[in-house]
Short mmCIF file of C-alpha atoms in Angstrom, two decimals:
data_model
loop_
_atom_site.label_atom_id
_atom_site.label_comp_id
_atom_site.label_asym_id
_atom_site.label_seq_id
_atom_site.Cartn_x
_atom_site.Cartn_y
_atom_site.Cartn_z
CA MET A 9 102.26 50.49 72.66
CA ASN A 10 98.70 49.55 73.63
CA ILE A 11 96.24 52.36 72.94
CA LEU A 12 92.56 52.30 73.91
CA TRP A 13 90.22 54.75 72.20
CA LEU A 14 87.01 55.65 74.00
CA CYS A 15 84.63 57.03 71.37
CA ASN A 16 81.17 58.59 71.52
CA ILE A 17 80.06 56.60 68.47
CA ILE A 18 80.90 53.41 66.64
CA ILE A 19 83.34 54.21 63.84
CA PRO A 20 81.73 53.33 60.46
CA ALA A 21 84.47 50.87 59.40
CA ILE A 22 83.93 48.93 62.65
CA ALA A 23 80.15 49.16 62.34
CA GLU A 24 80.30 47.70 58.84
CA LYS A 25 82.39 44.74 60.03
CA LEU A 26 79.99 44.13 62.91
CA GLY A 27 76.85 44.55 60.80
CA MET A 28 75.71 47.57 62.84
CA GLU A 29 74.35 50.96 61.85
CA SER A 30 76.67 53.95 61.99
CA THR A 31 76.38 57.73 61.90
CA ASN A 32 77.99 60.54 59.90
CA LYS A 33 78.95 62.33 63.12
CA GLU A 34 82.63 62.72 64.00
CA GLY A 35 83.63 61.59 60.50
CA TRP A 36 87.23 62.67 61.12
CA LEU A 37 87.61 59.61 63.37
CA SER A 38 87.47 57.38 60.30
CA GLY A 39 90.40 59.20 58.72
CA LEU A 40 92.42 58.97 61.92
CA LEU A 41 91.68 55.25 62.24
CA ASP A 42 92.84 54.64 58.66
CA ARG A 43 96.05 56.59 59.26
CA VAL A 44 96.92 54.76 62.48
CA LEU A 45 96.29 51.36 60.89
CA LYS A 46 98.24 52.06 57.69
CA ASP A 47 101.25 53.23 59.72
CA GLN A 48 101.06 50.37 62.23
CA GLY A 49 104.38 48.94 61.08
CA GLU A 50 106.10 52.17 62.12
CA ASN A 51 104.03 53.30 65.10
CA GLY A 52 103.76 49.84 66.69
CA ILE A 53 100.32 50.63 68.09
CA ALA A 54 98.11 47.77 69.23
CA LEU A 55 94.72 49.48 69.03
CA SER A 56 91.56 48.81 71.00
CA VAL A 57 88.36 50.79 70.47
CA ALA A 58 85.46 51.09 72.95
CA PHE A 59 82.09 52.63 72.12
CA PRO A 60 78.49 52.71 73.41
CA VAL A 61 75.95 50.35 71.86
CA SER A 62 72.33 49.39 72.47
CA ARG A 63 71.43 47.02 75.26
CA ASP A 64 70.56 44.07 72.99
CA VAL A 65 74.10 43.94 71.58
CA CYS A 66 75.82 43.35 74.94
CA ARG A 67 76.14 40.32 77.14
CA GLU A 68 73.36 40.45 79.67
CA GLU A 69 75.56 39.49 82.57
CA ASP A 70 78.01 42.38 82.29
CA GLY A 71 76.70 44.81 79.67
CA ILE A 72 79.74 44.60 77.38
CA PHE A 73 80.90 42.65 74.37
CA ARG A 74 84.26 42.08 72.71
CA LYS A 75 84.95 41.36 69.07
CA ASP A 76 88.43 41.01 67.59
CA LEU A 77 88.47 42.36 64.04
CA THR A 78 91.02 42.78 61.28
CA LEU A 79 91.00 46.21 59.64
CA GLU A 80 93.46 47.07 56.87
CA GLY A 81 95.23 43.84 57.75
CA VAL A 82 95.74 44.95 61.36
CA PRO A 83 94.06 43.34 64.39
CA VAL A 84 91.81 45.70 66.36
CA ALA A 85 90.04 44.74 69.59
CA CYS A 86 86.55 46.25 69.68
CA PHE A 87 84.56 46.66 72.89
CA GLY A 88 80.93 47.67 73.03
CA PHE A 89 79.25 48.71 76.26
CA TYR A 90 75.65 49.57 76.98
CA GLU A 91 74.93 53.24 77.68
CA ASP A 92 71.72 55.20 77.26
CA THR A 93 73.17 57.93 75.02
CA THR A 94 69.73 59.54 74.67
CA ARG A 95 70.13 60.84 78.24
CA PRO A 96 73.71 62.13 78.44
CA ASP A 97 72.77 64.22 81.48
CA ARG A 98 72.25 61.10 83.63
CA TYR A 99 75.18 59.29 85.17
CA ASP A 100 74.94 55.50 85.31
CA PRO A 101 77.35 54.14 87.96
CA SER A 102 77.34 50.73 86.25
CA LEU A 103 79.44 52.27 83.47
CA GLU A 104 82.40 52.27 85.84
CA GLY A 105 82.36 48.48 86.16
CA LYS A 106 81.96 48.01 82.41
CA LEU A 107 84.81 50.31 81.54
CA HIS A 108 87.01 48.85 84.28
CA ARG A 109 86.55 45.40 82.72
CA ILE A 110 87.35 46.78 79.27
CA THR A 111 90.57 48.40 80.48
CA GLU A 112 91.50 45.18 82.28
CA GLU A 113 91.22 43.29 78.98
CA ALA A 114 92.79 45.97 76.77
CA ARG A 115 95.66 46.71 79.19
CA PRO A 116 96.29 50.14 77.66
CA ASP A 117 99.43 52.21 78.01
CA VAL A 118 97.30 55.24 77.06
CA VAL A 119 93.53 55.71 77.12
CA HIS A 120 92.42 58.40 74.66
CA CYS A 121 88.89 59.70 75.33
CA PHE A 122 87.48 61.55 72.32
CA GLY A 123 85.30 64.18 73.91
CA THR A 124 83.99 64.94 77.39
CA GLU A 125 80.30 65.34 76.57
CA TYR A 126 79.06 61.90 77.68
CA PRO A 127 79.03 60.16 81.08
CA HIS A 128 81.24 57.32 79.84
CA THR A 129 84.25 59.66 79.90
CA LEU A 130 83.78 60.38 83.61
CA ALA A 131 83.18 56.68 84.27
CA LEU A 132 86.47 55.83 82.56
CA CYS A 133 88.34 58.50 84.51
CA ARG A 134 86.92 57.14 87.75
CA ALA A 135 87.49 53.48 86.90
CA PHE A 136 90.99 53.54 85.38
CA PRO A 137 93.61 53.75 88.13
CA ARG A 138 96.40 55.28 86.04
CA LYS A 139 95.14 58.86 85.72
CA ASP A 140 98.55 59.83 84.32
CA ARG A 141 97.81 57.60 81.32
CA VAL A 142 94.42 59.17 80.52
CA LEU A 143 94.25 61.65 77.63
CA LEU A 144 91.05 63.70 77.25
CA GLY A 145 90.48 65.17 73.81
CA ILE A 146 88.41 68.36 74.10
CA GLN A 147 85.71 68.81 71.47
CA GLY A 148 83.15 71.12 73.07
CA LEU A 149 82.73 72.08 76.73
CA CYS A 150 79.21 71.54 78.03
CA ALA A 151 79.86 73.46 81.23
CA VAL A 152 80.61 76.64 79.30
CA TYR A 153 78.00 75.98 76.63
CA ALA A 154 75.40 75.93 79.41
CA GLN A 155 76.25 79.55 80.23
CA ALA A 156 75.65 80.55 76.60
CA TYR A 157 72.67 78.27 75.98
CA PHE A 158 69.89 80.87 75.82
CA ALA A 159 71.88 83.00 73.37
CA ASP A 160 70.09 86.29 74.14
CA LEU A 161 66.60 84.85 73.57
CA PRO A 162 63.72 86.92 74.99
CA GLN A 163 62.60 85.85 78.45
CA GLU A 164 59.09 85.03 77.22
CA VAL A 165 60.60 82.49 74.81
CA ILE A 166 62.83 80.98 77.49
CA ARG A 167 59.81 80.59 79.79
CA GLN A 168 57.48 79.13 77.16
CA VAL A 169 56.64 75.41 77.30
CA THR A 170 54.90 73.71 74.37
CA PHE A 171 53.08 70.37 74.52
CA ARG A 172 56.16 68.70 73.08
CA ASP A 173 58.41 70.36 75.69
CA TRP A 174 56.10 69.29 78.53
CA LEU A 175 55.76 65.73 77.28
CA LYS A 176 59.50 65.24 76.79
CA GLN A 177 60.43 67.32 79.84
CA ASP A 178 62.62 69.25 77.46
CA SER A 179 61.81 72.96 77.69
CA LEU A 180 64.56 75.49 77.00
CA ARG A 181 65.24 75.84 80.72
CA GLN A 182 65.40 72.04 81.06
CA GLN A 183 67.71 71.78 78.05
CA GLN A 184 70.03 74.28 79.65
CA GLU A 185 69.89 72.39 82.96
CA LYS A 186 70.85 69.19 81.12
CA PHE A 187 73.92 70.95 79.74
CA GLU A 188 74.78 72.05 83.28
CA LYS A 189 74.54 68.46 84.51
CA ARG A 190 76.70 67.23 81.66
CA GLY A 191 79.11 70.06 82.40
CA ALA A 192 79.45 69.01 86.03
CA MET A 193 80.42 65.49 84.93
CA GLU A 194 82.78 66.94 82.35
CA GLN A 195 84.52 69.13 84.93
CA GLU A 196 85.08 66.14 87.21
CA ALA A 197 86.50 64.12 84.32
CA VAL A 198 88.92 66.93 83.48
CA SER A 199 89.90 67.22 87.16
CA LEU A 200 90.81 63.51 87.22
CA ALA A 201 92.65 63.19 83.90
CA GLY A 202 96.40 63.59 83.81
CA ASN A 203 96.49 64.82 80.22
CA ILE A 204 94.38 67.09 78.03
CA THR A 205 94.59 67.73 74.31
CA GLY A 206 92.86 70.69 72.73
CA ARG A 207 93.24 73.16 69.89
CA THR A 208 92.28 76.63 71.10
CA ALA A 209 93.37 79.12 73.72
CA TRP A 210 89.81 79.00 75.02
CA ASP A 211 89.70 75.25 75.72
CA GLU A 212 93.17 75.41 77.26
CA ALA A 213 92.16 78.21 79.63
CA SER A 214 88.92 76.46 80.57
CA THR A 215 90.50 73.09 81.31
CA ARG A 216 93.46 74.60 83.19
CA ALA A 217 90.96 76.36 85.45
CA TRP A 218 89.45 72.97 86.29
CA ASN A 219 92.74 71.07 86.59
CA GLY A 220 95.92 73.08 86.89
CA SER A 221 98.11 70.00 87.35
CA SER A 222 97.23 68.16 84.12
CA ARG A 223 99.49 68.35 81.08
CA TYR A 224 97.95 70.24 78.15
CA PHE A 225 98.97 69.19 74.64
CA SER A 226 98.02 71.36 71.67
CA MET A 227 96.93 69.40 68.62
CA ASN A 228 94.88 70.51 65.64
CA GLU A 229 92.17 68.39 64.08
CA THR A 230 92.12 66.61 60.74
CA LEU A 231 88.86 67.03 58.85
CA ARG A 232 86.88 64.67 56.65
CA PRO A 233 88.84 63.64 53.51
CA VAL A 234 86.25 64.93 51.02
CA PHE A 235 87.07 68.55 51.95
CA TYR A 236 90.73 68.29 50.94
CA GLY A 237 91.19 69.19 47.28
CA PRO A 238 88.09 71.01 45.99
CA VAL A 239 88.29 74.81 45.92
CA TRP A 240 85.38 77.24 46.11
CA ASP A 241 84.92 79.25 42.90
CA PRO A 242 82.75 82.41 42.90
CA ALA A 243 81.63 81.55 39.38
CA GLY A 244 80.10 78.31 40.63
CA CYS A 245 78.12 79.71 43.56
CA LYS A 246 74.64 81.15 43.76
CA PRO A 247 75.06 84.86 44.51
CA HIS A 248 74.04 86.08 47.97
CA THR A 249 73.43 82.60 49.35
CA ILE A 250 74.39 82.17 53.01
CA PHE A 251 75.07 78.68 54.38
CA LEU A 252 74.64 77.65 58.03
CA SER A 253 75.65 74.13 59.04
CA GLN A 254 72.85 73.73 61.61
CA GLY A 255 70.28 75.65 63.61
CA ASP A 256 68.22 73.28 65.72
CA TYR A 257 69.06 74.61 69.18
CA PRO A 258 69.74 78.12 70.49
CA ILE A 259 73.53 77.91 70.80
CA LYS A 260 73.80 77.65 66.99
CA GLY A 261 72.30 81.13 66.75
CA LEU A 262 69.87 80.78 63.84
CA HIS A 263 67.68 83.43 65.48
CA TYR A 264 70.54 85.93 65.22
CA MET A 265 70.65 85.33 61.47
CA LEU A 266 66.88 85.65 61.10
CA GLU A 267 67.02 88.91 63.06
CA ALA A 268 69.85 90.15 60.81
CA LEU A 269 68.17 89.11 57.57
CA PRO A 270 65.92 92.17 57.02
CA ALA A 271 68.94 94.50 57.04
CA ILE A 272 70.84 92.18 54.68
CA ALA A 273 67.80 91.86 52.39
CA ALA A 274 67.44 95.65 52.21
CA ARG A 275 70.90 95.75 50.60
CA TYR A 276 70.70 92.41 48.76
CA PRO A 277 67.03 91.56 48.02
CA ASP A 278 67.96 88.18 46.47
CA VAL A 279 69.63 86.90 49.65
CA THR A 280 68.86 83.31 50.63
CA VAL A 281 69.84 81.48 53.83
CA CYS A 282 70.30 77.69 53.60
CA VAL A 283 70.35 75.75 56.87
CA ALA A 284 71.57 72.15 57.12
CA GLY A 285 70.63 69.68 59.87
CA ASN A 286 67.39 68.97 61.68
CA SER A 287 64.53 71.32 60.91
CA ILE A 288 62.51 72.13 64.03
CA VAL A 289 60.07 74.57 62.39
CA GLU A 290 57.77 72.19 60.50
CA TYR A 291 54.12 73.02 61.23
CA GLY A 292 52.07 71.66 58.35
CA THR A 293 50.32 68.70 60.00
CA TRP A 294 48.71 68.24 63.40
CA LYS A 295 51.54 65.90 64.38
CA GLN A 296 54.11 68.54 63.54
CA LYS A 297 52.16 71.11 65.54
CA LEU A 298 52.17 68.79 68.55
CA LYS A 299 55.90 68.13 68.15
CA ILE A 300 57.12 71.70 67.81
CA SER A 301 59.31 73.15 70.57
CA ALA A 302 59.27 76.63 72.06
CA TYR A 303 62.44 77.48 70.14
CA GLY A 304 60.89 76.12 66.94
CA LYS A 305 57.80 78.29 67.46
CA TYR A 306 59.97 81.32 68.01
CA LEU A 307 61.93 80.65 64.83
CA ARG A 308 58.64 80.32 62.93
CA ARG A 309 57.62 83.72 64.22
CA LEU A 310 60.84 85.24 62.89
CA LEU A 311 60.50 83.37 59.60
CA ASP A 312 56.98 84.67 59.04
CA ARG A 313 57.93 88.34 58.91
CA GLU A 314 57.64 89.94 55.48
CA PRO A 315 61.33 90.81 54.97
CA VAL A 316 62.30 87.22 55.86
CA ARG A 317 59.44 85.13 54.46
CA GLY A 318 60.60 82.80 51.66
CA LYS A 319 64.28 83.61 52.08
CA VAL A 320 65.24 80.63 54.30
CA GLN A 321 65.57 77.02 53.16
CA PHE A 322 65.96 74.04 55.50
CA LEU A 323 68.02 71.33 53.82
CA GLY A 324 67.73 68.49 56.36
CA LYS A 325 70.61 66.22 57.34
CA LEU A 326 73.44 66.19 54.79
CA ASP A 327 76.26 63.69 54.43
CA ALA A 328 79.81 64.83 53.71
CA ALA A 329 79.35 64.86 49.92
CA GLN A 330 76.12 66.85 50.19
CA MET A 331 77.73 69.31 52.61
CA LEU A 332 80.59 69.77 50.15
CA GLU A 333 78.17 70.57 47.35
CA GLN A 334 76.32 73.10 49.51
CA TYR A 335 79.54 74.86 50.55
CA LEU A 336 80.67 75.15 46.93
CA HIS A 337 77.31 76.48 45.74
CA SER A 338 76.97 79.09 48.49
CA HIS A 339 78.32 82.65 48.49
CA LEU A 340 79.16 82.85 52.19
CA PHE A 341 79.50 80.58 55.21
CA VAL A 342 78.38 82.05 58.53
CA CYS A 343 79.00 80.75 62.05
CA CYS A 344 76.56 82.74 64.20
CA SER A 345 76.76 80.58 67.34
CA SER A 346 76.64 81.96 70.86
CA MET A 347 79.47 79.59 71.83
CA GLU A 348 81.88 77.33 69.93
CA ASN A 349 85.30 75.85 70.49
CA SER A 350 86.67 75.19 67.02
CA PRO A 351 83.75 74.17 64.78
CA ASN A 352 84.60 71.70 62.06
CA SER A 353 82.05 73.34 59.76
CA LEU A 354 84.02 76.60 59.79
CA GLY A 355 87.23 74.64 59.25
CA GLU A 356 85.68 72.86 56.27
CA ALA A 357 84.53 76.14 54.72
CA MET A 358 88.00 77.65 55.21
CA LEU A 359 89.66 74.56 53.76
CA LEU A 360 87.57 74.98 50.61
CA GLY A 361 88.65 78.61 50.31
CA MET A 362 85.15 79.93 50.90
CA PRO A 363 84.27 83.42 52.22
CA CYS A 364 83.45 83.18 55.92
CA VAL A 365 81.96 85.34 58.66
CA SER A 366 81.94 84.26 62.31
CA ALA A 367 80.94 85.46 65.74
CA ASP A 368 83.86 86.04 68.09
CA VAL A 369 82.96 83.49 70.75
CA GLY A 370 84.83 80.72 72.57
CA GLY A 371 87.85 79.46 70.64
CA ILE A 372 86.95 80.88 67.22
CA THR A 373 89.86 83.29 66.92
CA SER A 374 92.38 80.49 67.47
CA LEU A 375 91.13 79.12 64.14
CA PHE A 376 89.84 82.14 62.24
CA ARG A 377 91.70 85.48 62.02
CA ASP A 378 89.65 88.65 61.78
CA GLY A 379 90.63 90.82 58.83
CA VAL A 380 92.85 88.05 57.43
CA ASP A 381 90.74 84.90 56.94
CA GLY A 382 87.41 86.72 56.93
CA ILE A 383 85.30 88.95 59.15
CA VAL A 384 84.71 88.37 62.86
CA TYR A 385 81.97 90.23 64.71
CA ALA A 386 81.27 90.49 68.44
CA GLY A 387 78.87 87.78 69.56
CA GLY A 388 76.29 87.91 72.34
CA GLU A 389 77.70 89.30 75.58
CA ASP A 390 81.24 88.28 74.61
CA GLY A 391 80.06 84.72 74.06
CA ARG A 392 78.27 84.36 77.38
CA ALA A 393 74.48 84.24 77.26
CA ALA A 394 72.45 86.16 79.79
CA SER A 395 71.53 84.45 83.01
CA MET A 396 68.00 83.22 83.57
CA GLU A 397 67.39 86.23 85.82
CA HIS A 398 68.69 88.93 83.49
CA THR A 399 68.77 89.64 79.78
CA SER A 400 70.64 92.63 78.37
CA ILE A 401 68.22 95.09 76.79
CA GLY A 402 68.48 94.96 73.03
CA SER A 403 71.44 92.56 73.07
CA MET A 404 70.01 90.24 70.42
CA GLU A 405 69.26 93.17 68.14
CA GLN A 406 72.78 94.50 68.67
CA VAL A 407 74.40 91.16 67.82
CA ALA A 408 72.14 90.83 64.76
CA ALA A 409 73.10 94.31 63.61
CA ARG A 410 76.80 93.43 63.87
CA LEU A 411 76.18 90.19 61.96
CA ALA A 412 74.28 92.00 59.21
CA ASP A 413 77.05 94.58 58.93
CA ALA A 414 79.69 91.84 58.60
CA VAL A 415 77.77 90.08 55.81
CA ILE A 416 77.18 93.32 53.91
CA ARG A 417 80.81 94.37 54.24
CA MET A 418 81.94 90.99 52.92
CA TRP A 419 79.82 91.22 49.79
CA GLU A 420 80.45 94.92 49.14
CA ASP A 421 84.16 94.37 48.44
CA SER A 422 84.55 91.39 46.12
CA GLU A 423 88.34 91.75 45.84
CA LYS A 424 88.77 91.75 49.61
CA MET A 425 86.35 88.81 49.88
CA LEU A 426 88.48 86.74 47.50
CA GLU A 427 91.63 87.72 49.41
CA TYR A 428 90.02 86.54 52.65
CA ALA A 429 89.02 83.26 51.00
CA ARG A 430 92.56 82.59 49.75
CA ASN A 431 94.05 83.38 53.15
CA ALA A 432 91.50 81.16 54.88
CA ARG A 433 92.35 78.21 52.66
CA GLU A 434 96.10 78.61 53.18
CA HIS A 435 95.59 78.88 56.94
CA ALA A 436 93.25 75.86 57.08
CA LEU A 437 95.65 73.72 55.04
CA ARG A 438 98.25 74.31 57.76
CA ILE A 439 95.91 73.84 60.72
CA HIS A 440 94.21 70.75 59.33
CA ASP A 441 97.26 69.07 57.78
CA GLY A 442 96.55 65.41 58.37
CA GLU A 443 100.17 64.26 58.35
CA ASN A 444 101.31 66.93 60.82
CA ASN A 445 98.37 66.24 63.12
CA TYR A 446 98.98 62.49 63.02
CA ARG A 447 102.66 62.96 63.86
CA ARG A 448 101.70 65.25 66.72
CA LEU A 449 99.34 62.61 68.10
CA MET A 450 102.12 60.02 68.03
CA GLU A 451 104.35 62.45 69.95
CA ILE A 452 101.63 62.92 72.56
CA TYR A 453 101.11 59.16 72.99
CA GLY A 454 104.87 58.71 73.38
CA ALA A 455 105.11 61.50 75.96
CA ILE A 456 102.31 59.96 78.04
CA ALA A 457 103.34 56.31 77.78
CA GLY A 458 107.07 56.92 78.17
CA PRO A 459 109.49 54.09 77.37
CA ILE A 460 107.51 50.89 76.79
#
């Protein structure tokens, strides 16, 4: 069975063989690649992998390159194609020709697109004639994220444009418009694909609304290997430390946490919030002042209030091992996003048996059970941000109050907190069981390809 993977990134094992740089994003792809290759004698899969690369890597005449590699003793055909991934809101029609040529060479029985967030997925769906052999794997949904993008921010913040925003043409309104453009491409891709795989009731409902005739296959996700095995221990954590996996754009909801922090600090004065990922609040040098965004300025304003000042640490980008250490040393993981499907960060925290609190938005409750795995609180406007014309009065404050209440309730009952943590780990071990998820993927490929 010939399988072509269309990925948003170059998988690290392939990058290493090709002498290219790779990223820590979508690390679960590496585990899936290893599993498919090690079981090649049984699954019979001839694998091809396509991924975007910089212009200088590709042949000038057609914008693609092919390299046949051997990984784990198994031949893998690798195809790179040029795409400007810095502008995922812009559709490049030349992608269709590139991906058509790749599918002509790979001759796939199934094309598996990992994610719908980039234009190359739509290009593939347009270029490949066998729509019944296309499988779209849903990660996030830009079209719905666009509706939740402003995450109850005040209108004066949404309207503000800093020098950096003007220069990059990247104000909050423009960022939201870019998500809308990506969402329009995503919706067309879903409407063309014959098969969808997802993992939550939310992504199933969304994609069925866009394409009622496609087949939907449920399949859970396998997480990065480092998170299988270690177990969170309350004796090893720093008391009243809250961990957020990122907070560099409004959907991730850092402002909700900063708004909730005074109430939490009134009950637990030693509370600390640690935020991984890009920090957008740096303001120490003139360059940093020129580069700050409107959202960054707003976060700085919240950070500078007396009940919050000094209680938030920005950790920068963390690799898997560093993330693991931060989870284990923290007292609580919080997902305070305005919209999510099934965030891997929450899955990782659950897998470690860590206390967790999450907003009830998007697909969260397909992964995380309120009152069983932890505490779920109502997010902003049921997970839908206010429109640009209307913001609910006091909605941010109301969401922040519910978040603060959830955190305080978690820490007030240590026995219940430990029960939640145990339940979360047991649940996550079932959801994220790598062997079960791999077998399910093989079933899906077989159902799409039929007898070969």
